[in-house]
mmCIF file of C-alpha atoms in Angstrom:
data_model
loop_
_atom_site.group_PDB
_atom_site.id
_atom_site.type_symbol
_atom_site.label_atom_id
_atom_site.label_comp_id
_atom_site.label_asym_id
_atom_site.label_seq_id
_atom_site.Cartn_x
_atom_site.Cartn_y
_atom_site.Cartn_z
ATOM 1 C CA UNK P 17 -0.018 -0.005 0.023
ATOM 2 C CA UNK P 18 1.071 3.613 -0.587
ATOM 3 C CA UNK P 19 -0.666 6.937 0.043
ATOM 4 C CA UNK P 20 0.349 9.832 -2.147
ATOM 5 C CA UNK P 21 -0.306 13.435 -0.916
ATOM 6 C CA UNK P 22 -0.239 16.317 -3.369
ATOM 7 C CA UNK P 23 -2.324 19.314 -4.319
ATOM 8 C CA UNK P 24 -2.872 18.119 -7.908
ATOM 9 C CA UNK P 25 -4.143 14.869 -9.410
ATOM 10 C CA UNK P 26 -5.998 14.053 -12.589
ATOM 11 C CA UNK P 27 -8.390 14.736 -13.952
ATOM 12 C CA UNK P 28 -7.009 18.178 -12.925
ATOM 13 C CA UNK P 29 -4.021 19.108 -15.184
ATOM 14 C CA UNK P 30 -0.561 19.860 -13.868
ATOM 15 C CA UNK P 31 2.719 18.198 -14.130
ATOM 16 C CA UNK P 32 3.087 17.163 -10.369
ATOM 17 C CA UNK P 33 -0.313 15.448 -10.364
ATOM 18 C CA UNK P 34 0.497 13.689 -13.757
ATOM 19 C CA UNK P 35 3.812 12.503 -12.244
ATOM 20 C CA UNK P 36 1.919 11.065 -9.323
ATOM 21 C CA UNK P 37 -0.581 9.568 -11.645
ATOM 22 C CA UNK P 38 2.245 7.768 -13.587
ATOM 23 C CA UNK P 39 3.725 6.209 -10.481
ATOM 24 C CA UNK P 40 0.268 5.192 -9.140
ATOM 25 C CA UNK P 41 -0.594 3.624 -12.468
ATOM 26 C CA UNK P 42 2.691 1.608 -12.536
ATOM 27 C CA UNK P 43 2.278 0.386 -9.021
ATOM 28 C CA UNK P 44 -1.370 -0.721 -9.528
ATOM 29 C CA UNK P 45 -0.968 -2.272 -12.854
ATOM 30 C CA UNK P 46 2.489 -3.847 -12.630
ATOM 31 C CA UNK P 47 2.405 -4.952 -8.972
ATOM 32 C CA UNK P 48 -1.127 -4.914 -7.752
ATOM 33 C CA UNK P 49 -0.303 -2.271 -5.003
ATOM 34 C CA UNK P 50 -3.072 -0.420 -3.522
ATOM 35 C CA UNK P 51 -2.592 3.281 -4.008
ATOM 36 C CA UNK P 52 -4.559 5.907 -2.127
ATOM 37 C CA UNK P 53 -4.354 9.502 -3.367
ATOM 38 C CA UNK P 54 -5.174 12.557 -1.146
ATOM 39 C CA UNK P 55 -5.429 15.836 -3.214
ATOM 40 C CA UNK P 56 -7.277 19.075 -3.383
ATOM 41 C CA UNK P 57 -10.527 19.319 -5.424
ATOM 42 C CA UNK P 58 -9.422 22.144 -7.657
ATOM 43 C CA UNK P 59 -8.071 22.958 -11.062
ATOM 44 C CA UNK P 60 -4.617 24.230 -12.182
ATOM 45 C CA UNK P 61 -3.677 27.076 -14.607
ATOM 46 C CA UNK P 62 -0.807 24.984 -15.934
ATOM 47 C CA UNK P 63 -0.278 22.676 -18.934
ATOM 48 C CA UNK P 64 -1.049 19.146 -19.185
ATOM 49 C CA UNK P 65 -4.024 17.092 -20.470
ATOM 50 C CA UNK P 66 -6.896 15.479 -18.746
ATOM 51 C CA UNK P 67 -6.560 11.888 -17.462
ATOM 52 C CA UNK P 68 -8.874 9.530 -15.701
ATOM 53 C CA UNK P 69 -7.703 9.091 -12.116
ATOM 54 C CA UNK P 70 -6.346 5.694 -10.933
ATOM 55 C CA UNK P 71 -6.276 4.570 -7.439
ATOM 56 C CA UNK P 72 -8.508 5.387 -4.387
ATOM 57 C CA UNK P 73 -8.849 9.198 -4.454
ATOM 58 C CA UNK P 74 -9.811 11.249 -1.527
ATOM 59 C CA UNK P 75 -10.133 15.086 -1.990
ATOM 60 C CA UNK P 76 -10.451 18.170 0.170
ATOM 61 C CA UNK P 77 -11.939 21.436 -0.735
ATOM 62 C CA UNK P 78 -9.508 24.277 -1.060
ATOM 63 C CA UNK P 79 -9.889 27.216 1.282
ATOM 64 C CA UNK P 80 -9.766 29.846 -1.584
ATOM 65 C CA UNK P 81 -10.152 29.666 -5.439
ATOM 66 C CA UNK P 82 -9.464 33.254 -6.450
ATOM 67 C CA UNK P 83 -6.349 34.939 -7.757
ATOM 68 C CA UNK P 84 -5.405 37.298 -4.848
ATOM 69 C CA UNK P 85 -1.829 36.477 -4.141
ATOM 70 C CA UNK P 86 -1.940 36.991 -0.496
ATOM 71 C CA UNK P 87 -5.135 34.824 -0.114
ATOM 72 C CA UNK P 88 -3.594 32.179 -2.377
ATOM 73 C CA UNK P 89 -0.563 31.973 -0.069
ATOM 74 C CA UNK P 90 -2.751 31.689 3.035
ATOM 75 C CA UNK P 91 -4.977 29.106 1.310
ATOM 76 C CA UNK P 92 -2.059 27.053 0.207
ATOM 77 C CA UNK P 93 -0.682 26.997 3.765
ATOM 78 C CA UNK P 94 -3.990 25.810 5.146
ATOM 79 C CA UNK P 95 -4.485 23.305 2.289
ATOM 80 C CA UNK P 96 -1.362 21.556 3.331
ATOM 81 C CA UNK P 97 -2.563 21.111 6.890
ATOM 82 C CA UNK P 98 -6.046 19.609 5.770
ATOM 83 C CA UNK P 99 -4.286 17.435 3.142
ATOM 84 C CA UNK P 100 -2.047 15.814 5.882
ATOM 85 C CA UNK P 101 -5.072 15.583 8.320
ATOM 86 C CA UNK P 102 -7.012 13.830 5.557
ATOM 87 C CA UNK P 103 -4.291 11.459 4.841
ATOM 88 C CA UNK P 104 -4.054 10.501 8.521
ATOM 89 C CA UNK P 105 -7.818 9.621 8.305
ATOM 90 C CA UNK P 106 -7.699 7.509 5.173
ATOM 91 C CA UNK P 107 -4.185 6.729 4.448
ATOM 92 C CA UNK P 108 -2.402 3.349 4.535
ATOM 93 C CA UNK P 109 1.215 2.187 4.056
ATOM 94 C CA UNK P 110 3.978 4.789 3.602
ATOM 95 C CA UNK P 111 2.876 8.341 3.159
ATOM 96 C CA UNK P 112 4.668 9.785 0.023
ATOM 97 C CA UNK P 113 4.427 13.613 0.433
ATOM 98 C CA UNK P 114 5.014 15.788 -2.588
ATOM 99 C CA UNK P 115 5.885 19.565 -2.405
ATOM 100 C CA UNK P 116 2.606 21.158 -3.533
ATOM 101 C CA UNK P 117 0.954 23.172 -2.069
ATOM 102 C CA UNK P 118 4.199 24.913 -1.283
ATOM 103 C CA UNK P 119 4.443 24.298 2.485
ATOM 104 C CA UNK P 120 3.192 20.753 2.486
ATOM 105 C CA UNK P 121 6.591 19.319 3.513
ATOM 106 C CA UNK P 122 6.504 21.761 6.534
ATOM 107 C CA UNK P 123 3.220 20.167 7.550
ATOM 108 C CA UNK P 124 4.614 16.737 7.037
ATOM 109 C CA UNK P 125 7.667 17.463 9.224
ATOM 110 C CA UNK P 126 5.295 18.775 12.056
ATOM 111 C CA UNK P 127 2.341 16.360 11.621
ATOM 112 C CA UNK P 128 4.101 13.133 10.581
ATOM 113 C CA UNK P 129 7.086 13.370 12.926
ATOM 114 C CA UNK P 130 6.203 10.094 14.831
ATOM 115 C CA UNK P 131 4.529 8.312 11.907
ATOM 116 C CA UNK P 132 7.224 8.923 9.276
ATOM 117 C CA UNK P 133 6.906 9.800 5.521
ATOM 118 C CA UNK P 134 8.656 9.784 2.216
ATOM 119 C CA UNK P 135 9.521 12.967 0.472
ATOM 120 C CA UNK P 136 9.107 13.520 -3.350
ATOM 121 C CA UNK P 137 10.808 16.878 -4.058
ATOM 122 C CA UNK P 138 9.368 18.719 -7.010
ATOM 123 C CA UNK P 139 9.770 22.588 -6.529
ATOM 124 C CA UNK P 140 11.150 23.379 -3.075
ATOM 125 C CA UNK P 141 9.416 25.807 -0.617
ATOM 126 C CA UNK P 142 9.664 27.910 1.377
ATOM 127 C CA UNK P 143 12.972 28.417 -0.436
ATOM 128 C CA UNK P 144 10.969 29.254 -3.660
ATOM 129 C CA UNK P 145 9.205 32.283 -1.968
ATOM 130 C CA UNK P 146 12.785 33.660 -1.033
ATOM 131 C CA UNK P 147 14.051 32.984 -4.607
ATOM 132 C CA UNK P 148 10.949 34.853 -5.950
ATOM 133 C CA UNK P 149 11.615 37.758 -3.621
ATOM 134 C CA UNK P 150 8.410 37.430 -1.718
ATOM 135 C CA UNK P 151 10.162 37.176 1.575
ATOM 136 C CA UNK P 152 13.763 37.809 2.843
ATOM 137 C CA UNK P 153 15.849 34.783 3.699
ATOM 138 C CA UNK P 154 16.727 36.553 6.953
ATOM 139 C CA UNK P 155 12.987 37.037 7.884
ATOM 140 C CA UNK P 156 12.447 35.488 11.342
ATOM 141 C CA UNK P 157 9.215 33.782 10.139
ATOM 142 C CA UNK P 158 10.917 32.398 7.068
ATOM 143 C CA UNK P 159 13.837 31.066 9.089
ATOM 144 C CA UNK P 160 11.478 29.403 11.592
ATOM 145 C CA UNK P 161 9.519 27.603 8.767
ATOM 146 C CA UNK P 162 12.756 26.487 7.293
ATOM 147 C CA UNK P 163 13.943 24.956 10.588
ATOM 148 C CA UNK P 164 10.638 23.234 11.002
ATOM 149 C CA UNK P 165 10.511 22.035 7.395
ATOM 150 C CA UNK P 166 13.863 20.332 7.726
ATOM 151 C CA UNK P 167 13.597 19.214 11.376
ATOM 152 C CA UNK P 168 12.130 15.773 10.516
ATOM 153 C CA UNK P 169 14.008 13.935 7.681
ATOM 154 C CA UNK P 170 11.958 11.738 5.523
ATOM 155 C CA UNK P 171 12.523 7.933 5.465
ATOM 156 C CA UNK P 172 13.038 8.064 1.655
ATOM 157 C CA UNK P 173 13.810 10.947 -0.706
ATOM 158 C CA UNK P 174 12.797 10.955 -4.357
ATOM 159 C CA UNK P 175 14.489 13.812 -6.113
ATOM 160 C CA UNK P 176 14.341 15.126 -9.665
ATOM 161 C CA UNK P 177 18.142 14.803 -10.158
ATOM 162 C CA UNK P 178 21.403 14.126 -8.280
ATOM 163 C CA UNK P 179 22.133 17.838 -7.732
ATOM 164 C CA UNK P 180 18.678 18.571 -6.188
ATOM 165 C CA UNK P 181 19.067 15.352 -4.021
ATOM 166 C CA UNK P 182 22.474 16.482 -2.721
ATOM 167 C CA UNK P 183 21.014 19.896 -1.924
ATOM 168 C CA UNK P 184 17.930 18.401 0.023
ATOM 169 C CA UNK P 185 20.182 15.949 1.884
ATOM 170 C CA UNK P 186 22.308 18.886 2.972
ATOM 171 C CA UNK P 187 19.248 20.730 4.195
ATOM 172 C CA UNK P 188 18.311 17.811 6.345
ATOM 173 C CA UNK P 189 21.896 17.344 7.355
ATOM 174 C CA UNK P 190 21.451 13.670 6.283
ATOM 175 C CA UNK P 191 24.026 12.732 3.701
ATOM 176 C CA UNK P 192 23.033 8.993 4.248
ATOM 177 C CA UNK P 193 19.417 9.673 3.445
ATOM 178 C CA UNK P 194 18.190 6.833 1.106
ATOM 179 C CA UNK P 195 17.521 8.630 -2.211
ATOM 180 C CA UNK P 196 15.920 7.652 -5.517
ATOM 181 C CA UNK P 197 16.272 9.863 -8.706
ATOM 182 C CA UNK P 198 13.126 10.335 -10.782
ATOM 183 C CA UNK P 199 13.352 12.936 -13.536
ATOM 184 C CA UNK P 200 10.081 14.784 -14.202
ATOM 185 C CA UNK P 201 8.772 15.034 -17.813
ATOM 186 C CA UNK P 202 9.935 11.783 -19.305
ATOM 187 C CA UNK P 203 7.407 11.084 -22.068
ATOM 188 C CA UNK P 204 9.015 8.269 -24.026
ATOM 189 C CA UNK P 205 5.559 6.656 -24.849
ATOM 190 C CA UNK P 206 3.856 9.986 -25.752
ATOM 191 C CA UNK P 207 2.090 9.964 -29.173
ATOM 192 C CA UNK P 208 4.129 11.806 -31.776
ATOM 193 C CA UNK P 209 1.819 13.258 -34.500
ATOM 194 C CA UNK P 210 3.344 12.355 -37.917
ATOM 195 C CA UNK P 211 1.323 15.174 -39.559
ATOM 196 C CA UNK P 212 3.167 18.405 -40.011
ATOM 197 C CA UNK P 213 1.423 21.043 -37.890
ATOM 198 C CA UNK P 214 0.193 24.381 -39.435
ATOM 199 C CA UNK P 215 2.908 26.303 -37.671
ATOM 200 C CA UNK P 216 5.714 24.247 -39.131
ATOM 201 C CA UNK P 217 6.346 25.357 -42.805
ATOM 202 C CA UNK P 218 8.442 23.237 -45.178
ATOM 203 C CA UNK P 219 10.776 26.070 -45.539
ATOM 204 C CA UNK P 220 14.279 24.546 -44.603
ATOM 205 C CA UNK P 221 14.476 26.812 -41.552
ATOM 206 C CA UNK P 222 15.487 25.786 -38.096
ATOM 207 C CA UNK P 223 12.618 25.930 -35.650
ATOM 208 C CA UNK P 224 13.324 27.125 -32.152
ATOM 209 C CA UNK P 225 10.408 26.877 -29.562
ATOM 210 C CA UNK P 226 9.453 27.880 -25.975
ATOM 211 C CA UNK P 227 6.429 26.086 -24.902
ATOM 212 C CA UNK P 228 5.323 26.512 -21.388
ATOM 213 C CA UNK P 229 5.194 28.765 -18.312
ATOM 214 C CA UNK P 230 7.059 32.002 -18.010
ATOM 215 C CA UNK P 231 7.103 32.446 -14.184
ATOM 216 C CA UNK P 232 9.401 33.741 -11.489
ATOM 217 C CA UNK P 233 11.792 30.910 -11.922
ATOM 218 C CA UNK P 234 12.363 31.536 -15.533
ATOM 219 C CA UNK P 235 14.355 34.257 -17.451
ATOM 220 C CA UNK P 236 12.514 36.815 -19.421
ATOM 221 C CA UNK P 237 15.932 38.444 -20.287
ATOM 222 C CA UNK P 238 16.944 35.296 -22.132
ATOM 223 C CA UNK P 239 13.861 35.240 -24.302
ATOM 224 C CA UNK P 240 14.102 38.995 -24.992
ATOM 225 C CA UNK P 241 17.744 38.365 -26.039
ATOM 226 C CA UNK P 242 16.735 35.581 -28.376
ATOM 227 C CA UNK P 243 14.195 37.892 -29.936
ATOM 228 C CA UNK P 244 16.853 40.555 -30.320
ATOM 229 C CA UNK P 245 19.304 38.346 -32.172
ATOM 230 C CA UNK P 246 16.930 36.024 -34.012
ATOM 231 C CA UNK P 247 17.873 35.767 -37.729
ATOM 232 C CA UNK P 248 14.517 35.367 -39.458
ATOM 233 C CA UNK P 249 16.200 33.999 -42.613
ATOM 234 C CA UNK P 250 17.715 30.993 -40.817
ATOM 235 C CA UNK P 251 15.226 30.605 -37.816
ATOM 236 C CA UNK P 252 11.576 30.495 -36.905
ATOM 237 C CA UNK P 253 10.825 31.052 -33.185
ATOM 238 C CA UNK P 254 7.617 29.501 -32.019
ATOM 239 C CA UNK P 255 6.214 30.820 -28.610
ATOM 240 C CA UNK P 256 3.401 29.138 -26.769
ATOM 241 C CA UNK P 257 3.576 30.984 -23.440
ATOM 242 C CA UNK P 258 1.527 31.281 -20.135
ATOM 243 C CA UNK P 259 2.271 32.462 -16.677
ATOM 244 C CA UNK P 260 2.871 35.829 -14.961
ATOM 245 C CA UNK P 261 5.518 37.016 -17.343
ATOM 246 C CA UNK P 262 4.121 35.694 -20.572
ATOM 247 C CA UNK P 263 2.412 39.005 -21.646
ATOM 248 C CA UNK P 264 5.522 40.935 -21.321
ATOM 249 C CA UNK P 265 7.338 38.597 -23.815
ATOM 250 C CA UNK P 266 4.330 38.339 -26.069
ATOM 251 C CA UNK P 267 4.125 42.137 -26.420
ATOM 252 C CA UNK P 268 7.800 42.323 -27.560
ATOM 253 C CA UNK P 269 7.373 39.242 -29.922
ATOM 254 C CA UNK P 270 4.191 40.481 -31.651
ATOM 255 C CA UNK P 271 5.004 41.581 -35.170
ATOM 256 C CA UNK P 272 8.646 40.401 -35.037
ATOM 257 C CA UNK P 273 9.720 38.682 -38.272
ATOM 258 C CA UNK P 274 10.322 35.011 -37.844
ATOM 259 C CA UNK P 275 8.152 34.640 -34.729
ATOM 260 C CA UNK P 276 5.001 32.449 -34.502
ATOM 261 C CA UNK P 277 2.737 32.942 -31.472
ATOM 262 C CA UNK P 278 0.494 30.192 -30.376
ATOM 263 C CA UNK P 279 -1.836 29.575 -27.429
ATOM 264 C CA UNK P 280 -0.277 26.100 -26.853
ATOM 265 C CA UNK P 281 1.598 23.308 -28.527
ATOM 266 C CA UNK P 282 0.231 19.917 -27.856
ATOM 267 C CA UNK P 283 2.815 17.387 -26.517
ATOM 268 C CA UNK P 284 2.219 15.246 -29.515
ATOM 269 C CA UNK P 285 3.760 18.020 -31.644
ATOM 270 C CA UNK P 286 6.860 18.858 -29.563
ATOM 271 C CA UNK P 287 9.078 16.813 -31.831
ATOM 272 C CA UNK P 288 8.401 19.203 -34.621
ATOM 273 C CA UNK P 289 10.589 21.756 -32.832
ATOM 274 C CA UNK P 290 14.318 21.436 -33.729
ATOM 275 C CA UNK P 291 15.450 23.186 -30.609
ATOM 276 C CA UNK P 292 13.624 23.969 -27.502
ATOM 277 C CA UNK P 293 14.493 26.879 -25.239
ATOM 278 C CA UNK P 294 14.539 26.371 -21.492
ATOM 279 C CA UNK P 295 15.679 28.781 -18.661
ATOM 280 C CA UNK P 296 16.104 28.765 -14.959
ATOM 281 C CA UNK P 297 17.249 31.831 -13.002
ATOM 282 C CA UNK P 298 20.340 31.186 -10.765
ATOM 283 C CA UNK P 299 18.542 31.716 -7.509
ATOM 284 C CA UNK P 300 16.253 28.898 -8.414
ATOM 285 C CA UNK P 301 18.988 26.283 -9.057
ATOM 286 C CA UNK P 302 18.100 23.078 -7.186
ATOM 287 C CA UNK P 303 14.855 24.616 -6.011
ATOM 288 C CA UNK P 304 13.276 23.862 -9.310
ATOM 289 C CA UNK P 305 14.163 21.559 -12.223
ATOM 290 C CA UNK P 306 12.240 22.526 -15.442
ATOM 291 C CA UNK P 307 10.303 19.416 -16.563
ATOM 292 C CA UNK P 308 10.026 21.067 -20.024
ATOM 293 C CA UNK P 309 13.773 20.402 -20.598
ATOM 294 C CA UNK P 310 13.274 16.642 -20.002
ATOM 295 C CA UNK P 311 10.139 16.661 -22.110
ATOM 296 C CA UNK P 312 11.952 18.263 -24.893
ATOM 297 C CA UNK P 313 14.746 15.732 -24.962
ATOM 298 C CA UNK P 314 12.312 12.862 -24.838
ATOM 299 C CA UNK P 315 10.638 14.468 -27.957
ATOM 300 C CA UNK P 316 14.082 14.312 -29.729
ATOM 301 C CA UNK P 317 14.652 18.088 -29.417
ATOM 302 C CA UNK P 318 17.965 19.347 -28.093
ATOM 303 C CA UNK P 319 17.830 22.313 -25.922
ATOM 304 C CA UNK P 320 19.373 25.699 -25.411
ATOM 305 C CA UNK P 321 19.473 26.103 -21.792
ATOM 306 C CA UNK P 322 19.885 29.397 -19.968
ATOM 307 C CA UNK P 323 20.841 28.461 -16.387
ATOM 308 C CA UNK P 324 23.632 27.236 -14.102
ATOM 309 C CA UNK P 325 26.018 24.620 -15.191
ATOM 310 C CA UNK P 326 25.499 23.033 -11.706
ATOM 311 C CA UNK P 327 21.765 22.499 -12.289
ATOM 312 C CA UNK P 328 20.287 19.088 -12.776
ATOM 313 C CA UNK P 329 19.012 20.327 -16.279
ATOM 314 C CA UNK P 330 22.584 20.708 -17.487
ATOM 315 C CA UNK P 331 24.154 17.898 -15.498
ATOM 316 C CA UNK P 332 21.550 15.346 -16.719
ATOM 317 C CA UNK P 333 21.005 16.618 -20.287
ATOM 318 C CA UNK P 334 24.617 18.025 -21.117
ATOM 319 C CA UNK P 335 25.015 15.781 -24.273
ATOM 320 C CA UNK P 336 21.870 17.249 -25.836
ATOM 321 C CA UNK P 337 22.319 20.849 -24.444
ATOM 322 C CA UNK P 338 23.869 24.165 -25.502
ATOM 323 C CA UNK P 339 24.442 26.202 -22.342
ATOM 324 C CA UNK P 340 23.830 29.909 -21.845
ATOM 325 C CA UNK P 341 25.663 30.318 -18.517
ATOM 326 C CA UNK P 342 23.312 32.391 -16.334
ATOM 327 C CA UNK P 343 26.190 33.024 -13.872
ATOM 328 C CA UNK P 344 27.767 35.271 -16.544
ATOM 329 C CA UNK P 345 26.606 38.839 -17.123
ATOM 330 C CA UNK P 346 27.018 38.842 -20.922
ATOM 331 C CA UNK P 347 23.729 36.940 -21.822
ATOM 332 C CA UNK P 348 23.380 38.934 -25.035
ATOM 333 C CA UNK P 349 26.867 38.018 -26.256
ATOM 334 C CA UNK P 350 26.209 34.409 -25.296
ATOM 335 C CA UNK P 351 22.828 34.240 -27.107
ATOM 336 C CA UNK P 352 24.269 35.864 -30.240
ATOM 337 C CA UNK P 353 27.094 33.286 -30.387
ATOM 338 C CA UNK P 354 24.969 30.383 -29.776
ATOM 339 C CA UNK P 355 22.432 31.321 -32.425
ATOM 340 C CA UNK P 356 25.294 31.848 -34.879
ATOM 341 C CA UNK P 357 26.543 28.405 -33.969
ATOM 342 C CA UNK P 358 23.371 26.495 -34.444
ATOM 343 C CA UNK P 359 23.845 24.832 -37.747
ATOM 344 C CA UNK P 360 22.129 21.890 -39.347
ATOM 345 C CA UNK P 361 25.074 19.727 -38.632
ATOM 346 C CA UNK P 362 25.001 20.556 -34.996
ATOM 347 C CA UNK P 363 21.215 19.830 -34.935
ATOM 348 C CA UNK P 364 21.877 16.364 -36.288
ATOM 349 C CA UNK P 365 24.634 15.746 -33.567
ATOM 350 C CA UNK P 366 22.540 17.018 -30.775
ATOM 351 C CA UNK P 367 19.406 15.397 -31.914
ATOM 352 C CA UNK P 368 20.997 11.993 -31.887
ATOM 353 C CA UNK P 369 22.252 12.701 -28.378
ATOM 354 C CA UNK P 370 18.759 13.586 -27.380
ATOM 355 C CA UNK P 371 17.388 10.230 -28.470
ATOM 356 C CA UNK P 372 20.137 8.457 -26.566
ATOM 357 C CA UNK P 373 19.387 10.470 -23.448
ATOM 358 C CA UNK P 374 15.691 9.809 -23.772
ATOM 359 C CA UNK P 375 16.271 5.994 -23.583
ATOM 360 C CA UNK P 376 18.487 6.534 -20.588
ATOM 361 C CA UNK P 377 15.931 8.679 -18.897
ATOM 362 C CA UNK P 378 13.246 6.172 -19.335
ATOM 363 C CA UNK P 379 15.569 3.441 -17.997
ATOM 364 C CA UNK P 380 16.064 5.576 -14.888
ATOM 365 C CA UNK P 381 12.360 6.111 -14.381
ATOM 366 C CA UNK P 382 11.728 2.433 -14.801
ATOM 367 C CA UNK P 383 14.597 1.526 -12.293
ATOM 368 C CA UNK P 384 13.224 4.044 -9.724
ATOM 369 C CA UNK P 385 9.689 2.765 -10.091
ATOM 370 C CA UNK P 386 11.005 -0.782 -9.376
ATOM 371 C CA UNK P 387 12.811 0.433 -6.311
ATOM 372 C CA UNK P 388 9.633 2.179 -4.952
ATOM 373 C CA UNK P 389 7.495 -0.889 -5.669
ATOM 374 C CA UNK P 390 9.984 -2.989 -3.789
ATOM 375 C CA UNK P 391 9.841 -0.758 -0.723
ATOM 376 C CA UNK P 392 5.959 -0.447 -0.879
ATOM 377 C CA UNK P 393 5.207 -4.210 -1.005
#
């Protein structure tokens, strides 16, 4: 038996809920393990597609469904408490606690101290609030929440990559914490539409694309620089953006030569992008690991990554990646040089590396699923 606790779960969209669904489906179908899911009865603004839930699902009602940022923060804090309380009422087996809503691990540390729990680290909070600039790292309340969050180590850690895993183990001061690596965004079995989409012309150009969220963790400066140095004779840039900073980029991109703006790109069409653009601001390194980078590689698209060389995105996907080092100040110079160096020959080389990495990533997911199944039985 296993109880998964997370804000999102299908049929509501969202990558964390879909990741939980993938694991639950594997455990149920491959090992006959009973899976209980405790989640919030709400929808998500993010991407993804609707799936039929699997397992025994228990929901709570969220405290607040509006868009006021302060009320959303309070609601997320309370939702975490009610999720753990509900899990204690209906849960069986190990409690697998994810990291949404943001302070769910805080409540797990406080409320599951005696019972124990496993932690599946997606985006890390409250660190994310500090990275976003919503609170100072020296704020007494923030420091108290950090201490409480990392006071009770989990029995098992599931991390998105080895660098995030090392970061989390250090926060718990437990270098020996049993750890499993489970990259997020592996879509090897995703349907690939063989029909050329309307946005992909047969014009011999190299198609760059950014499909996904432009939030606090992502670099608007990077996309603005790509727009500045885009050679519309050689490239077409496809943008399908959502999130708090999307409008800012869309306004700049509107009317630019060589730019296609779309409301979204179905996952089944991602392989029609030659290169995918991914970014992660330096203060978010290890706190978040963009799933879109993994999804891009699994679709056969190499990536241009604007981020830290120490991040899991680069460490895991280096062979299929061209790096814009976010630690350097000359972003414009790096972007101009990278775009100049992207040739058909480089695309062939990096695409072949992407396919090899996709197979390795799927193998890692399979291995980790088997490890977790063995611990759950």
